[in-house]
Short mmCIF file of C-alpha atoms in Angstrom, two decimals:
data_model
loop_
_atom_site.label_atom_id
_atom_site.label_comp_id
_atom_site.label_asym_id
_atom_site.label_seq_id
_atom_site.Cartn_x
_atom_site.Cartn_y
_atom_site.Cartn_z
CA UNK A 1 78.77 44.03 1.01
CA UNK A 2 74.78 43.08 0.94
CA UNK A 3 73.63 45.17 -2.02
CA UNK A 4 70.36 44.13 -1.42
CA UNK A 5 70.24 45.72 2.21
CA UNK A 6 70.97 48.79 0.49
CA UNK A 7 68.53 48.78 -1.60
CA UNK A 8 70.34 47.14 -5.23
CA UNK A 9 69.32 43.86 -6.25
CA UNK A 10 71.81 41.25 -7.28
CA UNK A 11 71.11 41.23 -10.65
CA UNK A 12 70.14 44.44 -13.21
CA UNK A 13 69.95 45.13 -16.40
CA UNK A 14 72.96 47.39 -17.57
CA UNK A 15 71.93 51.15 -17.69
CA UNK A 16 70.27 51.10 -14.22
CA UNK A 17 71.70 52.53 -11.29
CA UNK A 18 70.97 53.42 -7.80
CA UNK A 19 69.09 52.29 -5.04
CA UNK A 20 65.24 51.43 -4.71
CA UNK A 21 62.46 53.20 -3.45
CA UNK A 22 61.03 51.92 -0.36
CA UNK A 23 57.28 52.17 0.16
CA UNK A 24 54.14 50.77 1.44
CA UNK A 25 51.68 48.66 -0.12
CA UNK A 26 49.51 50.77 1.17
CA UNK A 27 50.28 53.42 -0.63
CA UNK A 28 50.57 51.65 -4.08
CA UNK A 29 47.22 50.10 -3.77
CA UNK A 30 43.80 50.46 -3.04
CA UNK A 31 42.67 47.07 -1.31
CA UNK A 32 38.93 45.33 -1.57
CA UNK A 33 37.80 42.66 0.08
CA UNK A 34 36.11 39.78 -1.73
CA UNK A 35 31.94 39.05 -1.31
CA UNK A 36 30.72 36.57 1.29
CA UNK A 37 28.23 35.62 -1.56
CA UNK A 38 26.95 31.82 -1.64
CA UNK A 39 29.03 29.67 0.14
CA UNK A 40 28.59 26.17 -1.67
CA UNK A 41 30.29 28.33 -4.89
CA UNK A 42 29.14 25.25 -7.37
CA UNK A 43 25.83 26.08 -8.72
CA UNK A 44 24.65 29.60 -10.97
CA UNK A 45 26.14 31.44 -13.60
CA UNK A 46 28.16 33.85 -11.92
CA UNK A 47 31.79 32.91 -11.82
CA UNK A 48 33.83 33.87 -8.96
CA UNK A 49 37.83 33.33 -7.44
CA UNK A 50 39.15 31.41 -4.79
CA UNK A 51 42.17 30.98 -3.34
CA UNK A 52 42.08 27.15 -4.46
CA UNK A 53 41.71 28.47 -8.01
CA UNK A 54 45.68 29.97 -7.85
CA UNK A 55 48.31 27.70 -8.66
CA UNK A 56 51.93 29.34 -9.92
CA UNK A 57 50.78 32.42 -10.12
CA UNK A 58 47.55 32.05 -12.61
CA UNK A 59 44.11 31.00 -12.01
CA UNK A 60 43.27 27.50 -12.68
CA UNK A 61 40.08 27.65 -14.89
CA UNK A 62 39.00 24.51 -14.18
CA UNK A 63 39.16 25.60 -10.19
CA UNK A 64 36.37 28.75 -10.74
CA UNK A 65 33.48 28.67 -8.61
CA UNK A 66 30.27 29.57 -9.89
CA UNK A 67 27.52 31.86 -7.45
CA UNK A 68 23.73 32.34 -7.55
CA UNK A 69 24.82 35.84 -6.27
CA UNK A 70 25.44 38.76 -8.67
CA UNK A 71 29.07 39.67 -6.95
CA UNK A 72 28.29 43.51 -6.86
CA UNK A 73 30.59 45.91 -9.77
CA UNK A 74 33.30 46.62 -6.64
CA UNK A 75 34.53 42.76 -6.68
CA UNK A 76 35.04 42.86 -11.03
CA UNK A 77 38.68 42.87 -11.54
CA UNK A 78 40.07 45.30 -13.83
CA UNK A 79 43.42 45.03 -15.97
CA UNK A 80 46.12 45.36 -13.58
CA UNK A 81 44.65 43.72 -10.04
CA UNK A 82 46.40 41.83 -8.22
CA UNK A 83 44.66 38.94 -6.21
CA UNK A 84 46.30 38.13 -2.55
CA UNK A 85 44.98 35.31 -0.53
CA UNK A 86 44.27 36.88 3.04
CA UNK A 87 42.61 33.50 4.75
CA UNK A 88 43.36 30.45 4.35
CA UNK A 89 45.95 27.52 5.71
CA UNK A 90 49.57 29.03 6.45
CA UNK A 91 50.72 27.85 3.21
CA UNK A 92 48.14 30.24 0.72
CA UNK A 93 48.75 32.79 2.84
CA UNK A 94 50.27 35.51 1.02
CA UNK A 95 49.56 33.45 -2.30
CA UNK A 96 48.75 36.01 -5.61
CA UNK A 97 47.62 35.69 -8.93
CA UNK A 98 46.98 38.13 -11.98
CA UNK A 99 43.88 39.76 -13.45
CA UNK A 100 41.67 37.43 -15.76
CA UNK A 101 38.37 38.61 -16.59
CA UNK A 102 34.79 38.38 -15.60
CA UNK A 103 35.62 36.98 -12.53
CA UNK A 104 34.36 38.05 -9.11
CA UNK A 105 36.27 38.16 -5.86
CA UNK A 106 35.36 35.68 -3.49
CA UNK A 107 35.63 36.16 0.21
CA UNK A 108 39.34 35.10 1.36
CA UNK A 109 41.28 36.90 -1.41
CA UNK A 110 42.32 40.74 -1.18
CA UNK A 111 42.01 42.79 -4.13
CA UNK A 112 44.74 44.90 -5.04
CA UNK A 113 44.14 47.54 -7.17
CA UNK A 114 47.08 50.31 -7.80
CA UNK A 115 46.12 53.85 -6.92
CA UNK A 116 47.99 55.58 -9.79
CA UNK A 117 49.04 54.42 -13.14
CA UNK A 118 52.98 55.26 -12.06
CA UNK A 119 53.69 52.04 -11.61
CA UNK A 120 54.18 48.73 -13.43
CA UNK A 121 51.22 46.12 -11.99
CA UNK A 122 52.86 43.34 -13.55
CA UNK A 123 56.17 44.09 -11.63
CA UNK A 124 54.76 44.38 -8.83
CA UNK A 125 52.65 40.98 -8.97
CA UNK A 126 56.33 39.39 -9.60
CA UNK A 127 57.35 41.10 -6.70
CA UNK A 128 54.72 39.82 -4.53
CA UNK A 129 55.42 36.72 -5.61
CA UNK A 130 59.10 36.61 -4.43
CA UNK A 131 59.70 33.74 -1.60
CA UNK A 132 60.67 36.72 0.57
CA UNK A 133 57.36 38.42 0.41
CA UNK A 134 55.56 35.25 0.45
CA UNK A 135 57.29 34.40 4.04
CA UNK A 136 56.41 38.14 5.21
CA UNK A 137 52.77 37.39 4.67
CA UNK A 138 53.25 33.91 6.56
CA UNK A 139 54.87 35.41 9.25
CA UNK A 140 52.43 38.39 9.60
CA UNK A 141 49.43 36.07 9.63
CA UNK A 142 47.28 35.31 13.01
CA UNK A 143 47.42 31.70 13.20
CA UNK A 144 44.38 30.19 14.15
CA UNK A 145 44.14 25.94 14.61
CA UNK A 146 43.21 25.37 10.94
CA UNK A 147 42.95 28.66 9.39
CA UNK A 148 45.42 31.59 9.66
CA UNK A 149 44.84 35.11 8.26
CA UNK A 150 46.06 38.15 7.82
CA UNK A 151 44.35 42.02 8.05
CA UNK A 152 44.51 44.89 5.77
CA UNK A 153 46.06 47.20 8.23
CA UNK A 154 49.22 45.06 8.61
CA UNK A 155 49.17 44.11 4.70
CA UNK A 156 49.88 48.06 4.01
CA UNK A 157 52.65 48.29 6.00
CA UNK A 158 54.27 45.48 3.81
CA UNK A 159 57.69 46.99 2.36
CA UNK A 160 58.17 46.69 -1.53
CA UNK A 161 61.15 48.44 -3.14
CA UNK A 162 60.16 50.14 -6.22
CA UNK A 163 62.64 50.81 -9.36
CA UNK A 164 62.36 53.56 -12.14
CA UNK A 165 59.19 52.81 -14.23
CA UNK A 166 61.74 51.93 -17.15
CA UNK A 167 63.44 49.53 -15.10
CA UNK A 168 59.68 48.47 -13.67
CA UNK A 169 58.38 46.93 -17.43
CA UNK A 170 61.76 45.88 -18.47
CA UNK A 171 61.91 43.30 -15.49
CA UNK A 172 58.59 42.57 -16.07
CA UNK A 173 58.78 41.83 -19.61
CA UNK A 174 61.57 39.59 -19.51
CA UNK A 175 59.96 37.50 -16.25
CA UNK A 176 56.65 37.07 -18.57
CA UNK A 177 58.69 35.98 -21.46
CA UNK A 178 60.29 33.49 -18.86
CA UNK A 179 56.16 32.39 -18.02
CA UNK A 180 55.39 32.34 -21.53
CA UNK A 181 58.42 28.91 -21.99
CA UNK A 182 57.01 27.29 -18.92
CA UNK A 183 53.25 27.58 -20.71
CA UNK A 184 54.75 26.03 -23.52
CA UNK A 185 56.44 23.64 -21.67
CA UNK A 186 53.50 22.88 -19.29
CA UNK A 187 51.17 22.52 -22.18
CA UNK A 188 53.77 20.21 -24.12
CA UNK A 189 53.76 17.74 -21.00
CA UNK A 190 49.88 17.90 -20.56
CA UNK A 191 49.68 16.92 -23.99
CA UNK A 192 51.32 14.05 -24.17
CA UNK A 193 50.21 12.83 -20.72
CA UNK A 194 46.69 13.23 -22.82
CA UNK A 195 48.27 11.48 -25.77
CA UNK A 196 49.27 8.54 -23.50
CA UNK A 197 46.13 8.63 -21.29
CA UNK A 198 44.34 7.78 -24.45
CA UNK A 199 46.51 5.34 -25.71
CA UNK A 200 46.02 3.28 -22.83
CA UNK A 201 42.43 3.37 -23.11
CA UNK A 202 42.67 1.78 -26.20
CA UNK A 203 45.92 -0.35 -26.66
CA UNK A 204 44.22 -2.43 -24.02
CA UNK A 205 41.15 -4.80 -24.06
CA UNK A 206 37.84 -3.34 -22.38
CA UNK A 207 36.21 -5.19 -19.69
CA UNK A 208 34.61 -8.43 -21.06
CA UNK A 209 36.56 -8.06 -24.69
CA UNK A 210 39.76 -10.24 -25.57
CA UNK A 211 41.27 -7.42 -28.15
CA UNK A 212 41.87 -4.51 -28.07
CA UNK A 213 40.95 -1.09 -29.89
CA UNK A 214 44.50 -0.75 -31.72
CA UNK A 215 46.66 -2.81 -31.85
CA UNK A 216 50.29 -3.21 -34.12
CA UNK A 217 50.01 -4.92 -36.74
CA UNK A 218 50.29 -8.23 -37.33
CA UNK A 219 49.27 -9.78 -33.88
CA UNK A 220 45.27 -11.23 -34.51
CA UNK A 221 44.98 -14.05 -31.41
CA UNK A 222 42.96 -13.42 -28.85
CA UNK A 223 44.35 -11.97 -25.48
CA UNK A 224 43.88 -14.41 -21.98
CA UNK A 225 43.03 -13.25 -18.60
CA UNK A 226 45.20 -13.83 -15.98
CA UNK A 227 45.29 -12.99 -12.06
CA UNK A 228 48.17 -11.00 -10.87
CA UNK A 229 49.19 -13.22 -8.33
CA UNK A 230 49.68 -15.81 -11.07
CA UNK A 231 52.09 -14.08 -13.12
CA UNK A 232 53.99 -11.86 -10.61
CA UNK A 233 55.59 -12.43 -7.33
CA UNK A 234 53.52 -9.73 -4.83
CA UNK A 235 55.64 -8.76 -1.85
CA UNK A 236 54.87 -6.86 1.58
CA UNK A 237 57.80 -5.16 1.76
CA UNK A 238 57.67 -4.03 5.79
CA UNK A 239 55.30 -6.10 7.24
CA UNK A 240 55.16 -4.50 10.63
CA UNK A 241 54.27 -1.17 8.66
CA UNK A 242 56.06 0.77 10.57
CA UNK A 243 59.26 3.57 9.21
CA UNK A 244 61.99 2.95 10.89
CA UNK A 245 63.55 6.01 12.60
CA UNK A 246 64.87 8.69 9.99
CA UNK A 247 68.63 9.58 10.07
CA UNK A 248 71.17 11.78 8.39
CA UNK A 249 73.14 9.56 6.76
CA UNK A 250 71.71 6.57 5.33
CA UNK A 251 69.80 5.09 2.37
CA UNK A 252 66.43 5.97 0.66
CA UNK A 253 63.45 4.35 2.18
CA UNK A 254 61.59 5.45 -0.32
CA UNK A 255 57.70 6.36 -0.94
CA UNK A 256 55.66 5.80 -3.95
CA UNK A 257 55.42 9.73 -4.19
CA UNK A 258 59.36 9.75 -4.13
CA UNK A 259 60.00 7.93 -7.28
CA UNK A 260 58.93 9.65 -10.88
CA UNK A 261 57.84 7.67 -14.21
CA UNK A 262 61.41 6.40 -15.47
CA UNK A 263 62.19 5.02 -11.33
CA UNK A 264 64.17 8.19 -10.59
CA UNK A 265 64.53 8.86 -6.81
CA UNK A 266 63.44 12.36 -5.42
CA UNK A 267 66.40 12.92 -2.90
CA UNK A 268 64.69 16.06 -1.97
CA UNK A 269 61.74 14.66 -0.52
CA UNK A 270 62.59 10.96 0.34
CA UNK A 271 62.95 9.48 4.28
CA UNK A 272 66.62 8.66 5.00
CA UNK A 273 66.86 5.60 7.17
CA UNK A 274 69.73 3.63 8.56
CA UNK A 275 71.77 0.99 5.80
CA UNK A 276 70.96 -1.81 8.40
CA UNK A 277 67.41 -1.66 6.68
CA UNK A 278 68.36 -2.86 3.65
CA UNK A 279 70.21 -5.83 4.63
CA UNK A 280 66.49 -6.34 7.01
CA UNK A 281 64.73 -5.58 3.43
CA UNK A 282 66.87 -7.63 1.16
CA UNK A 283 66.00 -11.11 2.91
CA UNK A 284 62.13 -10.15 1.41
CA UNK A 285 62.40 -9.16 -1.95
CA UNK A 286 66.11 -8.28 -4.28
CA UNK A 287 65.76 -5.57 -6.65
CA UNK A 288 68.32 -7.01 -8.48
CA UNK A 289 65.39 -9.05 -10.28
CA UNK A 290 63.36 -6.85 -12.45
CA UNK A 291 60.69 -5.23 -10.08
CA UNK A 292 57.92 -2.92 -9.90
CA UNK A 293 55.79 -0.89 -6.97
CA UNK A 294 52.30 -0.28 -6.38
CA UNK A 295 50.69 2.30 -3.92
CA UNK A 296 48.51 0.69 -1.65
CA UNK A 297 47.84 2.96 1.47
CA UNK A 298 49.09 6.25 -0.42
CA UNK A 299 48.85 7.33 -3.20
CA UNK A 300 46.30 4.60 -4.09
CA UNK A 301 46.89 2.58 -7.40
CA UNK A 302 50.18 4.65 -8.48
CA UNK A 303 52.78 2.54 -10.46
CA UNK A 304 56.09 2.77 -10.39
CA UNK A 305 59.45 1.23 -11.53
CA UNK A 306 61.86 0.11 -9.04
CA UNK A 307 65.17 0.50 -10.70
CA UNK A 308 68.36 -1.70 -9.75
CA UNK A 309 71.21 0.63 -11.27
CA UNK A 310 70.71 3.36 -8.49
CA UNK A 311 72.49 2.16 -5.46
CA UNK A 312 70.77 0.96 -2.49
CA UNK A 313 66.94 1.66 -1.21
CA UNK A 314 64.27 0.10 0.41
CA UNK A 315 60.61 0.26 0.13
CA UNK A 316 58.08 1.98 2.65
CA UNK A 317 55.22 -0.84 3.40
CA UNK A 318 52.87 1.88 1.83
CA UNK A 319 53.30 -0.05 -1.44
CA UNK A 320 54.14 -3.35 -2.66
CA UNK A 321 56.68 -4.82 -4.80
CA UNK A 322 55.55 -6.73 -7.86
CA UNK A 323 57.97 -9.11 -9.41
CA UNK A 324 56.70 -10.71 -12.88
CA UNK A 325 57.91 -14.14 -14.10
CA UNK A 326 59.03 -15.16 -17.45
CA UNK A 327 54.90 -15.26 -18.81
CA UNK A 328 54.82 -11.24 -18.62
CA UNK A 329 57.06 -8.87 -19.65
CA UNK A 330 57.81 -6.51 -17.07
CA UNK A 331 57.70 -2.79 -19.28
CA UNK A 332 53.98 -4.69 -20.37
CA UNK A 333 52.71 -5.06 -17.03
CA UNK A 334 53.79 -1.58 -16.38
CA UNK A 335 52.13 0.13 -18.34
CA UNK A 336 48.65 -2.36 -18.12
CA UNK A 337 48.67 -1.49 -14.57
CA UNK A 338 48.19 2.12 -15.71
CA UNK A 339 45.11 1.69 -18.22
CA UNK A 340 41.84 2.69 -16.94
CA UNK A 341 40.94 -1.04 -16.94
CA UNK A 342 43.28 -2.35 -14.01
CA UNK A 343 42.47 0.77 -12.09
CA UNK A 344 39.16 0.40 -12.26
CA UNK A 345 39.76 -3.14 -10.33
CA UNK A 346 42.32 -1.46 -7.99
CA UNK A 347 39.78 1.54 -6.34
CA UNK A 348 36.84 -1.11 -6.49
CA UNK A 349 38.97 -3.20 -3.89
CA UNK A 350 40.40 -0.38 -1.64
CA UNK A 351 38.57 -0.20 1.72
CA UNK A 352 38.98 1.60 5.09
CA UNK A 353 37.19 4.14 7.47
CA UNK A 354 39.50 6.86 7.26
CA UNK A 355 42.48 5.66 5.15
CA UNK A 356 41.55 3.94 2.08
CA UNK A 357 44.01 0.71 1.38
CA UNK A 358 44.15 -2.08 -0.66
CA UNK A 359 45.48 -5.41 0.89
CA UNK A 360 47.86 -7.99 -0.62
CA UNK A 361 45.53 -10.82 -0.70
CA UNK A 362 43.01 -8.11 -2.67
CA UNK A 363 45.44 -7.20 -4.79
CA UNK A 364 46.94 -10.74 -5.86
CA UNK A 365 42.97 -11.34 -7.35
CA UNK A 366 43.49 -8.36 -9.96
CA UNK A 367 43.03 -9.88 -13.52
CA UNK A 368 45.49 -8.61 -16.02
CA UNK A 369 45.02 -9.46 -19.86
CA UNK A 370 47.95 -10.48 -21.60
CA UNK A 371 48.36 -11.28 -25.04
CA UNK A 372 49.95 -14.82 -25.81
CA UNK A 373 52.52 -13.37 -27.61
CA UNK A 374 55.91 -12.56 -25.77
CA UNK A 375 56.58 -10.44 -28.92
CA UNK A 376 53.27 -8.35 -28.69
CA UNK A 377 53.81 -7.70 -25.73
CA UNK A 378 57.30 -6.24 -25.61
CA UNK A 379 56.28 -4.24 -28.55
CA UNK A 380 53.43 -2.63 -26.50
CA UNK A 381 56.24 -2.19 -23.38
CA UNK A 382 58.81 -0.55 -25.11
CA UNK A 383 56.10 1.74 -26.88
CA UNK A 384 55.02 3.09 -23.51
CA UNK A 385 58.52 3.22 -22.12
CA UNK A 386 59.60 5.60 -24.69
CA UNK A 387 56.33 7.64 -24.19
CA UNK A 388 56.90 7.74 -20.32
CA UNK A 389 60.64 8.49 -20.73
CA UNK A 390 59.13 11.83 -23.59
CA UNK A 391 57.02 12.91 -20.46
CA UNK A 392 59.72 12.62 -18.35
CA UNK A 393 62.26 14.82 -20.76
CA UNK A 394 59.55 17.32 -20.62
CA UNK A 395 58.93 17.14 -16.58
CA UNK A 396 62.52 17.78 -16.19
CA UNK A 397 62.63 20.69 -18.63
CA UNK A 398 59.39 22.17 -17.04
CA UNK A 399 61.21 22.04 -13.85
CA UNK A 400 64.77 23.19 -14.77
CA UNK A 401 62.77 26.35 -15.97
CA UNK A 402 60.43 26.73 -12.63
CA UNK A 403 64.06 26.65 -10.58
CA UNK A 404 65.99 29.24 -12.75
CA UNK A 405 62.55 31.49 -12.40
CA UNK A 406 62.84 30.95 -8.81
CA UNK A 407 66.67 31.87 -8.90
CA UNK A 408 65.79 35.25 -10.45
CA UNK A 409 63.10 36.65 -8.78
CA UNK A 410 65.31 35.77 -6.02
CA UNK A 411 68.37 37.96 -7.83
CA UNK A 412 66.35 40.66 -9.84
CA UNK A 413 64.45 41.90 -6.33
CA UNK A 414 65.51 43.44 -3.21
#
């Protein structure tokens, strides 16, 4: 039997019984429209919401648009709103985030403001934010070619199934004590991605200097420019450029996007092609030889590690594959390639009308600085590697937690 069709959800704390109330969102809340207000939203004082300010359920301060227009005292949030994209693409649509203060509405997001103080706000915002209510609002939206939307007068006929008010804050309290880990956890990984951000700034030699900032200790010669043609092999994987067809069962052709810092492949996401393509693949480059990748028509610059202990792939001609020789060590070049001082290089070659690219002659010119020493630079390598494998620890945590959330607002709702 579907408990949930009847009105029990999955999973409950013990002591609660009996079905859900079924109601409107109309009759829970009050809903305001946002101000039209200044368009441009990036000059004045007056800080406002918009649906690209949301992300997991929070607004993204760094996102808030500012308005020469006093928003008028009806688009203030109070404790409790609720914010609901109403227009946008397909994907927003439906999208919500939680009070934060002095911020105005802006035009595109639906206030929701609860009409009587009987019911938990914060349960309710987890509610709305269930996959199943999410795909309500997409499938409730009038789809226009680039925009889709959705009216007030089919948003209150949205079902929610309301508990006990005791059952109400208990769910909610444990779901924000779940949000409260993945903060910590989000903030842990943003901090070291700072932490290594500014390592490489300084670990490496600024343009037209031969040391760098900091350095270990006991290394004092002076570091040589080289181009990166002239220590690494730099292959077009695919020359015709074109993916070949995508199948069910096959291997990974895989994307620079597909492939995290530590070379793990993103099965979830990655283009499945025929096993005939690697044999094709293998006569151009073997990943059996220590190798890297470089984004070169997406995801512009990105550098990853192409591992050889993960069972047969081959790589999309978005990127190309970078295998060093014995004068640079391979965890070094790595982690150069992702200072601020080869990417500067990189986006000052990339070209194109409507997709930016960098070509293979371009980016054989790159200079890298090495130091002479082998030694200095494995040290600096294996430094990085660690670091990168500590942010990866981290990413995995951060999303072990997102899926369990996911799991239980899937189990703890009707």
């Amino acid at each position: 039997m579907n408990n949930k069709k009847n009105g029990i959800p999955k999973l409950r704390f013990p002591g609660f019984t009996g079905a859900w109330e079924q109601r409107k969102l109309g009759e829970i809340f009050e809903i305001q429209s946002g101000f039209t207000g200044d368009a441009q939203l990036n000059t004045g004082k007056f800080k406002v919401s918009r649906i690209e300010t949301i992300s997991n359920g929070v607004i993204d301060s760094k996102k808030i648009g500012f308005s020469n227009v006093i928003p008028d005292k009806k688009y203030k949030l109070n404790v409790g709103d609720i914010l609901y994209s109403n227009i946008n693409s397909i994907d927003h649509i439906g999208k919500i985030a939680e009070y934060i203060e002095d911020i105005g509405l802006y035009h595109g997001i639906n206030l929701l403001r609860l009409a009587s103080i009987s019911d938990n706000p914060d349960f309710l915002f987890y509610e709305l934010n269930t996959e199943e209510k999410r795909n309500w609002a997409k499938s409730h939206a009038n789809k226009a070619v680039n925009q889709a939307s959705i009216n007030q007068t089919e948003l209150k006929k949205q079902k929610l199934s309301i508990p006990v008010i005791e059952e109400q804050t208990k769910i909610s309290n444990f779901l924000q004590h779940f949000d409260s880990l993945i903060t910590l956890h989000q903030r842990k990984l943003e901090h070291l991605q700072e932490q290594k951000k500014g390592l490489l700034q300084k670990m490496f030699p600024k343009k037209g200097e031969t040391v760098p900032e900091v350095r270990f200790p006991g290394f004092t010669d002076a570091w040589e420019q080289r181009k990166l043609g002239e220590v690494a092999d730099v292959i077009d994987p695919h020359p015709s450029h074109r993916a070949p067809a995508e199948v069910k069962i096959g291997i990974p052709f895989i994307g620079i996007s597909d492939v995290n810092e530590i070379g793990e492949i993103n099965y979830s996401t990655v283009r499945v092609v025929d096993e005939d393509i690697y044999e094709e693949h293998h006569r151009r480059y073997d990943l059996s030889i220590p190798s890297l990748g470089i984004g070169r028509v997406a995801s512009l610059g990105k550098v990853i590690r192409l591992r050889n202990d993960i069972g047969k792939y081959a790589i999309s001609p978005t990127m190309s594959v970078l295998q060093p020789d014995t004068r640079i060590e391979i965890n070094y070049l790595y982690s150069y390639m992702n200072s601020s001082q080869f990417q500067k290089q990189f986006s000052a070659k990339s070209n194109g009308s409507t997709r930016q690219s960098v070509g293979i002659k371009d980016l054989r010119t790159l200079v890298v600085s090495v130091p002479s020493s082998s030694n200095e630079q494995q040290k600096i390598g294996e430094y990085f590697s660690k670091f990168d494998s500590l942010i990866a620890l981290h990413q995995r945590k951060l999303d072990h937690l997102e899926l369990m959330k996911k799991g239980l607002l899937q189990q703890m709702f009707v």
